[in-house]
Amino acid sequence: MSNRALLVIDIQESFRQREVWQQTLHPDIADRADRLVSLARAAGDLVVWVLHTEPGSGGVFDPESGHVRYLDGLSGPEPGDVELRKTAHNAFTTTNLQQVLTERGITELVVCGIRAEQCVETTARVGSDLGYRVTYVADAVTTEPLGGLSGEEVVERTKLVLSGRFAEIATIDDLEAVAASSA
């Protein structure tokens, strides 16, 4: 096992149930994330699957809705992976993620998922503050237009505010190239 973990954050059917999903930047997010999952498994990295829940809300994030499950087409967990359910924006505050990472000697995080500027960014920031080396995979996130910005502009803004402060910015191709050169 390496000292790195891939966090697959909120790639769940709840988002596809929302009308705004029609405007999502990368509707193929499951395929993009699966490329990272394959890389992580080949490298012996821990894969952590995170789902967002809002119990009792009656909405699409309420587990009773049936939508709090991995996005159709996503490979999903295998034995040895970790699965967490969170109720906060970041993957640390309402889960035992930090304990799991500490117990396994993890010092590096690779993050991908849904809502580039919300749950993925917040997890990257908190992870950095906790001392992890964080890589934000900019083409393995998705989001919708927000506040007059297109989905692409939201991701660009997120890359700008994270880079050099909270995370290194990479693409799937970058990580595949590094893996190929290390093989």
Short mmCIF file of C-alpha atoms in Angstrom, two decimals:
data_model
loop_
_atom_site.label_atom_id
_atom_site.label_comp_id
_atom_site.label_asym_id
_atom_site.label_seq_id
_atom_site.Cartn_x
_atom_site.Cartn_y
_atom_site.Cartn_z
CA MET A 1 0.00 0.00 0.00
CA SER A 2 1.29 3.43 -0.88
CA ASN A 3 1.01 6.59 1.20
CA ARG A 4 -1.56 8.08 -1.21
CA ALA A 5 -5.35 7.94 -1.29
CA LEU A 6 -7.80 8.80 -4.04
CA LEU A 7 -10.96 10.47 -2.72
CA VAL A 8 -13.96 9.97 -5.02
CA ILE A 9 -16.32 12.63 -3.71
CA ASP A 10 -20.10 12.70 -4.20
CA ILE A 11 -20.26 11.06 -7.63
CA GLN A 12 -23.82 10.03 -6.93
CA GLU A 13 -27.23 9.78 -8.52
CA SER A 14 -28.58 12.57 -6.30
CA PHE A 15 -26.99 15.12 -8.64
CA ARG A 16 -28.43 13.56 -11.78
CA GLN A 17 -31.90 13.96 -10.26
CA ARG A 18 -31.56 17.74 -10.12
CA GLU A 19 -32.75 19.80 -13.09
CA VAL A 20 -29.43 21.69 -13.22
CA TRP A 21 -27.64 18.40 -14.07
CA GLN A 22 -28.52 19.13 -17.71
CA GLN A 23 -25.94 21.94 -17.53
CA THR A 24 -23.19 19.97 -15.80
CA LEU A 25 -19.71 20.52 -17.20
CA HIS A 26 -18.72 16.84 -17.42
CA PRO A 27 -21.71 14.50 -17.63
CA ASP A 28 -19.12 11.73 -18.17
CA ILE A 29 -17.70 12.27 -14.66
CA ALA A 30 -18.07 8.54 -13.85
CA ASP A 31 -15.72 7.59 -16.71
CA ARG A 32 -13.25 10.31 -15.72
CA ALA A 33 -13.22 9.17 -12.10
CA ASP A 34 -12.86 5.53 -13.12
CA ARG A 35 -9.65 6.40 -14.97
CA LEU A 36 -8.29 7.70 -11.66
CA VAL A 37 -9.59 4.66 -9.78
CA SER A 38 -7.71 2.40 -12.21
CA LEU A 39 -4.52 4.42 -11.70
CA ALA A 40 -4.92 4.34 -7.93
CA ARG A 41 -5.49 0.60 -7.81
CA ALA A 42 -2.51 -0.07 -10.09
CA ALA A 43 -0.31 2.02 -7.77
CA GLY A 44 -1.60 0.35 -4.60
CA ASP A 45 -3.27 3.56 -3.43
CA LEU A 46 -6.21 3.52 -1.06
CA VAL A 47 -9.52 4.39 -2.78
CA VAL A 48 -12.04 6.22 -0.59
CA TRP A 49 -15.63 6.58 -1.81
CA VAL A 50 -17.65 9.41 -0.30
CA LEU A 51 -21.39 10.02 -0.62
CA HIS A 52 -23.21 13.14 0.59
CA THR A 53 -26.35 12.58 2.64
CA GLU A 54 -29.00 14.82 4.12
CA PRO A 55 -31.06 12.45 6.30
CA GLY A 56 -34.60 13.57 6.96
CA SER A 57 -34.51 16.33 4.34
CA GLY A 58 -36.96 14.68 1.96
CA GLY A 59 -34.77 15.75 -0.97
CA VAL A 60 -32.56 13.90 -3.42
CA PHE A 61 -29.74 13.68 -0.83
CA ASP A 62 -32.01 12.02 1.73
CA PRO A 63 -31.04 8.33 1.87
CA GLU A 64 -34.77 7.51 1.82
CA SER A 65 -34.95 8.95 -1.74
CA GLY A 66 -32.97 6.03 -3.16
CA HIS A 67 -30.65 8.46 -4.98
CA VAL A 68 -27.80 8.41 -2.45
CA ARG A 69 -25.89 5.78 -4.44
CA TYR A 70 -23.00 5.86 -6.85
CA LEU A 71 -23.69 7.37 -10.26
CA ASP A 72 -24.71 4.76 -12.78
CA GLY A 73 -21.63 3.81 -14.79
CA LEU A 74 -19.18 4.39 -11.94
CA SER A 75 -17.16 1.25 -11.13
CA GLY A 76 -17.75 1.57 -7.40
CA PRO A 77 -16.00 0.13 -4.37
CA GLU A 78 -14.07 -3.11 -4.24
CA PRO A 79 -12.82 -5.04 -1.21
CA GLY A 80 -10.14 -3.01 0.55
CA ASP A 81 -11.67 0.33 -0.44
CA VAL A 82 -13.23 2.62 2.17
CA GLU A 83 -16.79 3.95 1.94
CA LEU A 84 -17.95 7.00 3.88
CA ARG A 85 -21.16 9.00 4.11
CA LYS A 86 -20.91 12.66 5.04
CA THR A 87 -23.37 15.38 5.98
CA ALA A 88 -20.98 18.35 5.69
CA HIS A 89 -19.47 19.87 2.56
CA ASN A 90 -16.00 18.41 3.17
CA ALA A 91 -15.24 14.73 3.58
CA PHE A 92 -13.51 15.14 6.96
CA THR A 93 -15.82 16.95 9.41
CA THR A 94 -18.64 14.41 9.79
CA THR A 95 -16.71 11.20 9.01
CA ASN A 96 -13.73 9.29 10.39
CA LEU A 97 -11.72 9.99 7.23
CA GLN A 98 -8.74 11.49 9.04
CA GLN A 99 -8.56 8.49 11.38
CA VAL A 100 -8.65 6.07 8.43
CA LEU A 101 -5.91 7.99 6.61
CA THR A 102 -3.74 8.22 9.72
CA GLU A 103 -4.09 4.51 10.49
CA ARG A 104 -2.97 3.67 6.94
CA GLY A 105 -0.05 6.10 6.84
CA ILE A 106 -1.60 8.25 4.10
CA THR A 107 0.16 11.60 3.52
CA GLU A 108 -1.04 12.43 -0.01
CA LEU A 109 -4.57 12.91 -1.33
CA VAL A 110 -5.84 12.98 -4.90
CA VAL A 111 -9.34 14.47 -5.10
CA CYS A 112 -12.05 14.26 -7.75
CA GLY A 113 -15.82 14.44 -7.79
CA ILE A 114 -18.97 16.46 -8.06
CA ARG A 115 -19.17 20.13 -7.31
CA ALA A 116 -15.71 21.29 -8.13
CA GLU A 117 -16.07 24.46 -6.06
CA GLN A 118 -17.99 23.01 -3.15
CA CYS A 119 -17.35 19.54 -1.74
CA VAL A 120 -14.21 18.77 -3.74
CA GLU A 121 -12.62 22.19 -3.12
CA THR A 122 -13.58 22.19 0.56
CA THR A 123 -12.14 18.72 1.06
CA ALA A 124 -8.91 19.82 -0.66
CA ARG A 125 -8.66 22.86 1.61
CA VAL A 126 -9.32 20.95 4.83
CA GLY A 127 -6.96 18.16 3.74
CA SER A 128 -4.22 20.70 3.12
CA ASP A 129 -4.83 22.36 6.47
CA LEU A 130 -4.51 18.94 8.13
CA GLY A 131 -1.08 18.50 6.53
CA TYR A 132 -1.84 16.31 3.53
CA ARG A 133 -0.23 16.94 0.15
CA VAL A 134 -3.29 17.40 -2.06
CA THR A 135 -3.68 17.01 -5.83
CA TYR A 136 -6.88 18.45 -7.32
CA VAL A 137 -7.65 16.73 -10.62
CA ALA A 138 -9.25 19.56 -12.58
CA ASP A 139 -10.76 17.47 -15.37
CA ALA A 140 -12.10 14.83 -12.97
CA VAL A 141 -14.51 17.26 -11.32
CA THR A 142 -17.77 18.67 -12.54
CA THR A 143 -20.15 21.44 -11.63
CA GLU A 144 -22.87 23.60 -13.11
CA PRO A 145 -22.98 27.31 -13.94
CA LEU A 146 -22.95 29.41 -10.79
CA GLY A 147 -23.38 33.11 -10.10
CA GLY A 148 -23.09 34.10 -13.74
CA LEU A 149 -20.04 31.89 -14.33
CA SER A 150 -20.08 28.92 -16.67
CA GLY A 151 -19.08 25.51 -15.32
CA GLU A 152 -15.70 25.94 -17.03
CA GLU A 153 -15.22 29.32 -15.36
CA VAL A 154 -16.13 27.88 -11.95
CA VAL A 155 -13.46 25.19 -12.36
CA GLU A 156 -10.91 27.76 -13.54
CA ARG A 157 -11.66 29.93 -10.49
CA THR A 158 -11.32 26.90 -8.23
CA LYS A 159 -7.98 25.95 -9.76
CA LEU A 160 -6.78 29.52 -9.28
CA VAL A 161 -7.66 29.71 -5.59
CA LEU A 162 -6.31 26.24 -4.76
CA SER A 163 -3.07 26.27 -6.77
CA GLY A 164 0.02 26.96 -4.74
CA ARG A 165 -2.01 27.37 -1.58
CA PHE A 166 -4.01 24.24 -0.90
CA ALA A 167 -3.31 21.85 -3.77
CA GLU A 168 -1.31 20.99 -6.81
CA ILE A 169 -3.46 21.07 -9.93
CA ALA A 170 -3.28 18.13 -12.35
CA THR A 171 -5.23 16.50 -15.15
CA ILE A 172 -6.02 12.83 -15.63
CA ASP A 173 -3.52 12.75 -18.52
CA ASP A 174 -0.83 14.25 -16.25
CA LEU A 175 -1.35 11.52 -13.67
CA GLU A 176 -1.46 8.78 -16.31
CA ALA A 177 1.83 10.07 -17.74
CA VAL A 178 3.48 10.05 -14.31
CA ALA A 179 2.24 6.50 -13.71
CA ALA A 180 3.51 5.35 -17.10
CA SER A 181 6.96 6.86 -16.50
CA SER A 182 7.16 5.17 -13.10
CA ALA A 183 6.25 1.73 -14.45
#
